[in-house]
C-alpha cells in the first residue's frame, strides 16, 4: 500500500507541474480555420469512425433478407486456428457467416468457426458434431471466439478444444453474443448456437450432414446453451 501511495504522489506532483490542460478558444464566428477538424455534426461518420471489428468480413455483412431461412450460410472462408491455440490433430477449419436471429427475432449475421480433426472418425455412425459455447469475457468483437481462436488469445478455449479434438469430434464455435455483444441475452445466444449447428451440417465440404449434434458451454457459454434449450423448438 505504501508503494502505491508513493506512486500516486509522484503522479499527482507531475500533473501539478504540467498545469491545467490548454484548450484552444473557438475562432470568432465559429469559423473553422483551414486544416482544422470539422465539427462532429458535419463529419461523414462512415468514413471516420472505425469498424466495430478489425475484420470487415463479418463487421460489414451483406444485407439480410427476413425470408432467408435461419442457419443459411451467407459466406464462408478457410481459416486456421492460431498456433498457440491449436491442439495436436486439428484438421480443416472454416469460418461460416450464418444468418440467425437476435432476442427481438430480427435477422443478424454471426460467424461460426467449424473445426474438423485430422484423423478419420472410427465410428460407430457418423462423426459427432459438438457446439462449443465458450465464455466470452468482453463486449467487443475482438473478444468473440472467431477472432480469439484465429488471431487473438484465450486461456479458456485451448484445453477444452484439445480434449474435444482428441475425442474425434467435429467442433463448431459460434459467436453467440451476436454483432452487438449481447451478454446474457439467452434468446440471441440460443438462436445463434442452433443456427451454427444447422450451418455446420449443411456445409458440404465438412461432410457432417448426418452427424448427431450436442451442445456444451462453460461459464457464460452455459447461459448460451440454456438459451438454446429454451428456443430449440
mmCIF file of C-alpha atoms in Angstrom:
data_model
loop_
_atom_site.group_PDB
_atom_site.id
_atom_site.type_symbol
_atom_site.label_atom_id
_atom_site.label_comp_id
_atom_site.label_asym_id
_atom_site.label_seq_id
_atom_site.Cartn_x
_atom_site.Cartn_y
_atom_site.Cartn_z
ATOM 1 C CA UNK A 1 0.000 0.000 0.000
ATOM 2 C CA UNK A 2 2.879 2.353 0.835
ATOM 3 C CA UNK A 3 4.375 1.781 -2.619
ATOM 4 C CA UNK A 4 1.035 2.557 -4.293
ATOM 5 C CA UNK A 5 0.718 5.763 -2.245
ATOM 6 C CA UNK A 6 4.196 6.826 -3.321
ATOM 7 C CA UNK A 7 3.381 6.239 -6.994
ATOM 8 C CA UNK A 8 0.156 8.225 -6.714
ATOM 9 C CA UNK A 9 2.013 11.083 -5.019
ATOM 10 C CA UNK A 10 4.572 11.211 -7.834
ATOM 11 C CA UNK A 11 1.815 11.207 -10.471
ATOM 12 C CA UNK A 12 -0.032 14.000 -8.646
ATOM 13 C CA UNK A 13 3.121 16.102 -8.423
ATOM 14 C CA UNK A 14 3.789 15.597 -12.138
ATOM 15 C CA UNK A 15 0.272 16.749 -13.020
ATOM 16 C CA UNK A 16 0.726 19.868 -10.873
ATOM 17 C CA UNK A 17 3.930 20.717 -12.733
ATOM 18 C CA UNK A 18 2.186 20.293 -16.081
ATOM 19 C CA UNK A 19 -0.584 22.674 -15.102
ATOM 20 C CA UNK A 20 -4.177 22.627 -16.418
ATOM 21 C CA UNK A 21 -4.736 21.443 -19.982
ATOM 22 C CA UNK A 22 -4.702 24.180 -22.597
ATOM 23 C CA UNK A 23 -7.972 24.480 -24.502
ATOM 24 C CA UNK A 24 -7.902 26.316 -27.812
ATOM 25 C CA UNK A 25 -10.544 29.015 -27.987
ATOM 26 C CA UNK A 26 -13.111 28.860 -30.768
ATOM 27 C CA UNK A 27 -12.427 31.274 -33.625
ATOM 28 C CA UNK A 28 -14.660 34.332 -33.949
ATOM 29 C CA UNK A 29 -17.967 33.495 -35.554
ATOM 30 C CA UNK A 30 -17.349 29.783 -35.228
ATOM 31 C CA UNK A 31 -15.348 29.676 -38.485
ATOM 32 C CA UNK A 32 -13.082 26.620 -38.703
ATOM 33 C CA UNK A 33 -9.635 27.623 -39.997
ATOM 34 C CA UNK A 34 -8.116 25.577 -42.832
ATOM 35 C CA UNK A 35 -6.522 22.325 -41.692
ATOM 36 C CA UNK A 36 -8.643 22.063 -38.541
ATOM 37 C CA UNK A 37 -11.109 19.282 -37.763
ATOM 38 C CA UNK A 38 -14.689 19.784 -38.846
ATOM 39 C CA UNK A 39 -17.474 19.779 -36.234
ATOM 40 C CA UNK A 40 -18.797 16.298 -35.440
ATOM 41 C CA UNK A 41 -22.212 17.066 -36.930
ATOM 42 C CA UNK A 42 -20.592 17.858 -40.296
ATOM 43 C CA UNK A 43 -18.455 14.710 -40.470
ATOM 44 C CA UNK A 44 -19.128 11.692 -42.648
ATOM 45 C CA UNK A 45 -19.238 9.168 -39.832
ATOM 46 C CA UNK A 46 -18.875 6.139 -42.106
ATOM 47 C CA UNK A 47 -15.510 7.400 -43.305
ATOM 48 C CA UNK A 48 -14.194 8.480 -39.876
ATOM 49 C CA UNK A 49 -15.476 6.015 -37.286
ATOM 50 C CA UNK A 50 -13.651 2.689 -37.129
ATOM 51 C CA UNK A 51 -15.397 -0.554 -37.943
ATOM 52 C CA UNK A 52 -16.748 -2.316 -34.832
ATOM 53 C CA UNK A 53 -14.419 -5.176 -35.709
ATOM 54 C CA UNK A 54 -10.992 -5.214 -37.291
ATOM 55 C CA UNK A 55 -12.290 -7.785 -39.768
ATOM 56 C CA UNK A 56 -14.758 -6.401 -42.342
ATOM 57 C CA UNK A 57 -15.697 -9.945 -43.370
ATOM 58 C CA UNK A 58 -18.307 -10.010 -40.635
ATOM 59 C CA UNK A 59 -18.453 -6.452 -39.323
ATOM 60 C CA UNK A 60 -19.984 -5.367 -42.650
ATOM 61 C CA UNK A 61 -22.206 -8.330 -43.590
ATOM 62 C CA UNK A 62 -24.416 -8.409 -46.668
ATOM 63 C CA UNK A 63 -27.954 -7.079 -46.430
ATOM 64 C CA UNK A 64 -30.139 -9.612 -44.627
ATOM 65 C CA UNK A 65 -33.423 -10.825 -46.050
ATOM 66 C CA UNK A 66 -36.161 -11.546 -43.498
ATOM 67 C CA UNK A 67 -37.336 -14.501 -45.610
ATOM 68 C CA UNK A 68 -33.928 -16.244 -45.607
ATOM 69 C CA UNK A 69 -34.118 -19.449 -43.523
ATOM 70 C CA UNK A 70 -32.297 -19.395 -40.205
ATOM 71 C CA UNK A 71 -28.996 -21.228 -40.401
ATOM 72 C CA UNK A 72 -28.323 -20.189 -44.011
ATOM 73 C CA UNK A 73 -24.634 -19.760 -44.821
ATOM 74 C CA UNK A 74 -24.165 -16.236 -46.192
ATOM 75 C CA UNK A 75 -20.428 -16.602 -46.792
ATOM 76 C CA UNK A 76 -17.580 -18.977 -45.961
ATOM 77 C CA UNK A 77 -13.811 -18.975 -45.955
ATOM 78 C CA UNK A 78 -10.937 -21.219 -44.942
ATOM 79 C CA UNK A 79 -9.417 -20.461 -41.548
ATOM 80 C CA UNK A 80 -6.637 -21.641 -39.284
ATOM 81 C CA UNK A 81 -6.609 -21.931 -35.519
ATOM 82 C CA UNK A 82 -3.736 -19.805 -34.177
ATOM 83 C CA UNK A 83 -0.603 -21.831 -33.422
ATOM 84 C CA UNK A 84 -0.766 -21.030 -29.706
ATOM 85 C CA UNK A 85 -4.330 -22.373 -29.546
ATOM 86 C CA UNK A 86 -4.058 -25.289 -31.961
ATOM 87 C CA UNK A 87 -4.047 -28.683 -30.262
ATOM 88 C CA UNK A 88 -2.479 -31.666 -31.968
ATOM 89 C CA UNK A 89 -4.709 -33.192 -34.582
ATOM 90 C CA UNK A 90 -6.568 -30.089 -35.802
ATOM 91 C CA UNK A 91 -7.639 -30.615 -39.398
ATOM 92 C CA UNK A 92 -9.534 -28.492 -41.912
ATOM 93 C CA UNK A 93 -11.056 -25.342 -40.426
ATOM 94 C CA UNK A 94 -13.564 -22.905 -41.895
ATOM 95 C CA UNK A 95 -15.467 -19.829 -40.817
ATOM 96 C CA UNK A 96 -19.105 -19.638 -41.824
ATOM 97 C CA UNK A 97 -21.114 -16.417 -41.783
ATOM 98 C CA UNK A 98 -24.548 -17.577 -40.661
ATOM 99 C CA UNK A 99 -27.920 -15.863 -40.644
ATOM 100 C CA UNK A 100 -29.718 -16.166 -37.309
ATOM 101 C CA UNK A 101 -31.995 -14.048 -35.087
ATOM 102 C CA UNK A 102 -31.461 -11.772 -32.136
ATOM 103 C CA UNK A 103 -33.555 -11.552 -28.972
ATOM 104 C CA UNK A 104 -36.169 -9.474 -30.817
ATOM 105 C CA UNK A 105 -36.394 -12.065 -33.585
ATOM 106 C CA UNK A 106 -34.662 -9.750 -36.069
ATOM 107 C CA UNK A 107 -32.189 -11.272 -38.557
ATOM 108 C CA UNK A 108 -28.485 -10.871 -37.786
ATOM 109 C CA UNK A 109 -25.299 -12.460 -39.117
ATOM 110 C CA UNK A 110 -22.867 -14.302 -36.839
ATOM 111 C CA UNK A 111 -19.603 -16.111 -37.598
ATOM 112 C CA UNK A 112 -19.175 -19.770 -36.700
ATOM 113 C CA UNK A 113 -15.771 -21.445 -36.714
ATOM 114 C CA UNK A 114 -16.005 -25.087 -37.815
ATOM 115 C CA UNK A 115 -13.064 -27.357 -36.921
ATOM 116 C CA UNK A 116 -12.517 -30.967 -38.013
ATOM 117 C CA UNK A 117 -9.973 -33.373 -36.517
ATOM 118 C CA UNK A 118 -7.240 -34.701 -38.772
ATOM 119 C CA UNK A 119 -7.891 -38.358 -38.023
ATOM 120 C CA UNK A 120 -10.855 -40.191 -39.519
ATOM 121 C CA UNK A 121 -13.804 -40.942 -37.269
ATOM 122 C CA UNK A 122 -13.653 -44.658 -36.307
ATOM 123 C CA UNK A 123 -17.389 -44.949 -35.711
ATOM 124 C CA UNK A 124 -19.858 -46.239 -34.960
ATOM 125 C CA UNK A 125 -22.072 -43.944 -37.031
ATOM 126 C CA UNK A 126 -21.186 -40.510 -38.442
ATOM 127 C CA UNK A 127 -18.691 -38.207 -36.738
ATOM 128 C CA UNK A 128 -20.436 -36.306 -33.880
ATOM 129 C CA UNK A 129 -20.725 -32.518 -34.047
ATOM 130 C CA UNK A 130 -20.339 -30.585 -30.814
ATOM 131 C CA UNK A 131 -21.277 -26.909 -30.478
ATOM 132 C CA UNK A 132 -18.769 -25.478 -28.005
ATOM 133 C CA UNK A 133 -20.192 -22.301 -26.401
ATOM 134 C CA UNK A 134 -17.152 -20.559 -24.987
ATOM 135 C CA UNK A 135 -17.009 -17.977 -22.226
ATOM 136 C CA UNK A 136 -16.811 -14.564 -23.940
ATOM 137 C CA UNK A 137 -15.208 -12.146 -21.496
ATOM 138 C CA UNK A 138 -15.889 -8.816 -23.184
ATOM 139 C CA UNK A 139 -18.322 -6.848 -25.312
ATOM 140 C CA UNK A 140 -16.087 -6.075 -28.284
ATOM 141 C CA UNK A 141 -15.843 -8.183 -31.419
ATOM 142 C CA UNK A 142 -12.156 -8.806 -30.697
ATOM 143 C CA UNK A 143 -13.395 -10.817 -27.694
ATOM 144 C CA UNK A 144 -15.532 -13.085 -29.888
ATOM 145 C CA UNK A 145 -14.192 -16.622 -30.389
ATOM 146 C CA UNK A 146 -13.989 -16.314 -34.179
ATOM 147 C CA UNK A 147 -11.303 -13.686 -33.549
ATOM 148 C CA UNK A 148 -9.572 -15.064 -30.448
ATOM 149 C CA UNK A 149 -9.308 -18.590 -31.883
ATOM 150 C CA UNK A 150 -7.696 -17.490 -35.123
ATOM 151 C CA UNK A 151 -5.929 -14.205 -34.375
ATOM 152 C CA UNK A 152 -6.188 -13.428 -30.667
ATOM 153 C CA UNK A 153 -5.513 -15.133 -27.361
ATOM 154 C CA UNK A 154 -7.614 -17.121 -24.924
ATOM 155 C CA UNK A 155 -6.828 -19.048 -21.753
ATOM 156 C CA UNK A 156 -10.123 -20.950 -21.648
ATOM 157 C CA UNK A 157 -10.590 -22.360 -25.138
ATOM 158 C CA UNK A 158 -7.413 -24.404 -25.837
ATOM 159 C CA UNK A 159 -7.628 -27.111 -23.127
ATOM 160 C CA UNK A 160 -11.292 -27.871 -23.824
ATOM 161 C CA UNK A 161 -10.804 -27.709 -27.576
ATOM 162 C CA UNK A 162 -7.848 -30.077 -27.325
ATOM 163 C CA UNK A 163 -9.924 -32.665 -25.470
ATOM 164 C CA UNK A 164 -12.792 -32.449 -27.973
ATOM 165 C CA UNK A 165 -10.480 -32.789 -30.967
ATOM 166 C CA UNK A 166 -8.669 -35.717 -29.297
ATOM 167 C CA UNK A 167 -12.035 -37.483 -28.984
ATOM 168 C CA UNK A 168 -12.537 -37.102 -32.726
ATOM 169 C CA UNK A 169 -15.477 -34.692 -32.542
ATOM 170 C CA UNK A 170 -16.154 -32.016 -35.104
ATOM 171 C CA UNK A 171 -16.428 -28.714 -33.238
ATOM 172 C CA UNK A 172 -18.385 -25.596 -34.166
ATOM 173 C CA UNK A 173 -17.661 -22.452 -32.136
ATOM 174 C CA UNK A 174 -20.245 -19.716 -32.754
ATOM 175 C CA UNK A 175 -20.039 -16.043 -31.790
ATOM 176 C CA UNK A 176 -23.224 -16.381 -29.763
ATOM 177 C CA UNK A 177 -23.132 -12.806 -28.429
ATOM 178 C CA UNK A 178 -24.028 -11.619 -31.914
ATOM 179 C CA UNK A 179 -22.821 -8.486 -33.687
ATOM 180 C CA UNK A 180 -23.737 -6.167 -30.795
ATOM 181 C CA UNK A 181 -22.094 -8.090 -27.958
ATOM 182 C CA UNK A 182 -25.360 -9.094 -26.261
ATOM 183 C CA UNK A 183 -24.104 -10.580 -22.995
ATOM 184 C CA UNK A 184 -26.521 -12.982 -21.243
ATOM 185 C CA UNK A 185 -29.183 -12.425 -23.934
ATOM 186 C CA UNK A 186 -30.214 -16.060 -23.830
ATOM 187 C CA UNK A 187 -32.621 -15.919 -26.788
ATOM 188 C CA UNK A 188 -29.961 -14.375 -29.029
ATOM 189 C CA UNK A 189 -27.419 -16.924 -27.806
ATOM 190 C CA UNK A 190 -29.767 -19.857 -28.301
ATOM 191 C CA UNK A 191 -30.699 -18.889 -31.854
ATOM 192 C CA UNK A 192 -27.023 -18.394 -32.741
ATOM 193 C CA UNK A 193 -25.873 -21.759 -31.375
ATOM 194 C CA UNK A 194 -28.656 -23.745 -33.028
ATOM 195 C CA UNK A 195 -28.214 -21.991 -36.358
ATOM 196 C CA UNK A 196 -24.459 -22.545 -36.117
ATOM 197 C CA UNK A 197 -25.196 -26.283 -35.909
ATOM 198 C CA UNK A 198 -27.579 -26.083 -38.874
ATOM 199 C CA UNK A 199 -24.945 -24.276 -40.913
ATOM 200 C CA UNK A 200 -22.200 -26.756 -39.989
ATOM 201 C CA UNK A 201 -24.386 -29.685 -41.008
ATOM 202 C CA UNK A 202 -25.279 -28.090 -44.340
ATOM 203 C CA UNK A 203 -21.675 -27.153 -45.210
ATOM 204 C CA UNK A 204 -20.856 -29.836 -47.785
ATOM 205 C CA UNK A 205 -17.015 -29.763 -47.513
ATOM 206 C CA UNK A 206 -17.242 -30.822 -43.858
ATOM 207 C CA UNK A 207 -19.375 -33.889 -44.584
ATOM 208 C CA UNK A 208 -21.454 -33.559 -41.414
ATOM 209 C CA UNK A 209 -24.922 -33.782 -42.965
ATOM 210 C CA UNK A 210 -25.912 -36.817 -40.879
ATOM 211 C CA UNK A 211 -23.917 -36.060 -37.754
ATOM 212 C CA UNK A 212 -25.579 -36.218 -34.343
ATOM 213 C CA UNK A 213 -25.160 -32.895 -32.544
ATOM 214 C CA UNK A 214 -24.795 -31.797 -28.933
ATOM 215 C CA UNK A 215 -24.005 -28.546 -27.127
ATOM 216 C CA UNK A 216 -21.540 -27.784 -24.357
ATOM 217 C CA UNK A 217 -20.947 -24.469 -22.646
ATOM 218 C CA UNK A 218 -18.678 -23.138 -19.940
ATOM 219 C CA UNK A 219 -19.416 -20.090 -17.741
ATOM 220 C CA UNK A 220 -21.180 -17.546 -19.972
ATOM 221 C CA UNK A 221 -21.316 -20.267 -22.590
ATOM 222 C CA UNK A 222 -23.529 -22.188 -20.189
ATOM 223 C CA UNK A 223 -26.038 -19.325 -20.371
ATOM 224 C CA UNK A 224 -25.969 -19.703 -24.151
ATOM 225 C CA UNK A 225 -26.594 -23.439 -24.023
ATOM 226 C CA UNK A 226 -29.503 -22.851 -21.637
ATOM 227 C CA UNK A 227 -30.890 -20.365 -24.140
ATOM 228 C CA UNK A 228 -30.595 -22.951 -26.915
ATOM 229 C CA UNK A 229 -32.572 -25.438 -24.827
ATOM 230 C CA UNK A 230 -35.328 -22.825 -24.400
ATOM 231 C CA UNK A 231 -35.668 -21.866 -28.073
ATOM 232 C CA UNK A 232 -34.900 -25.181 -29.770
ATOM 233 C CA UNK A 233 -38.471 -25.633 -30.945
#
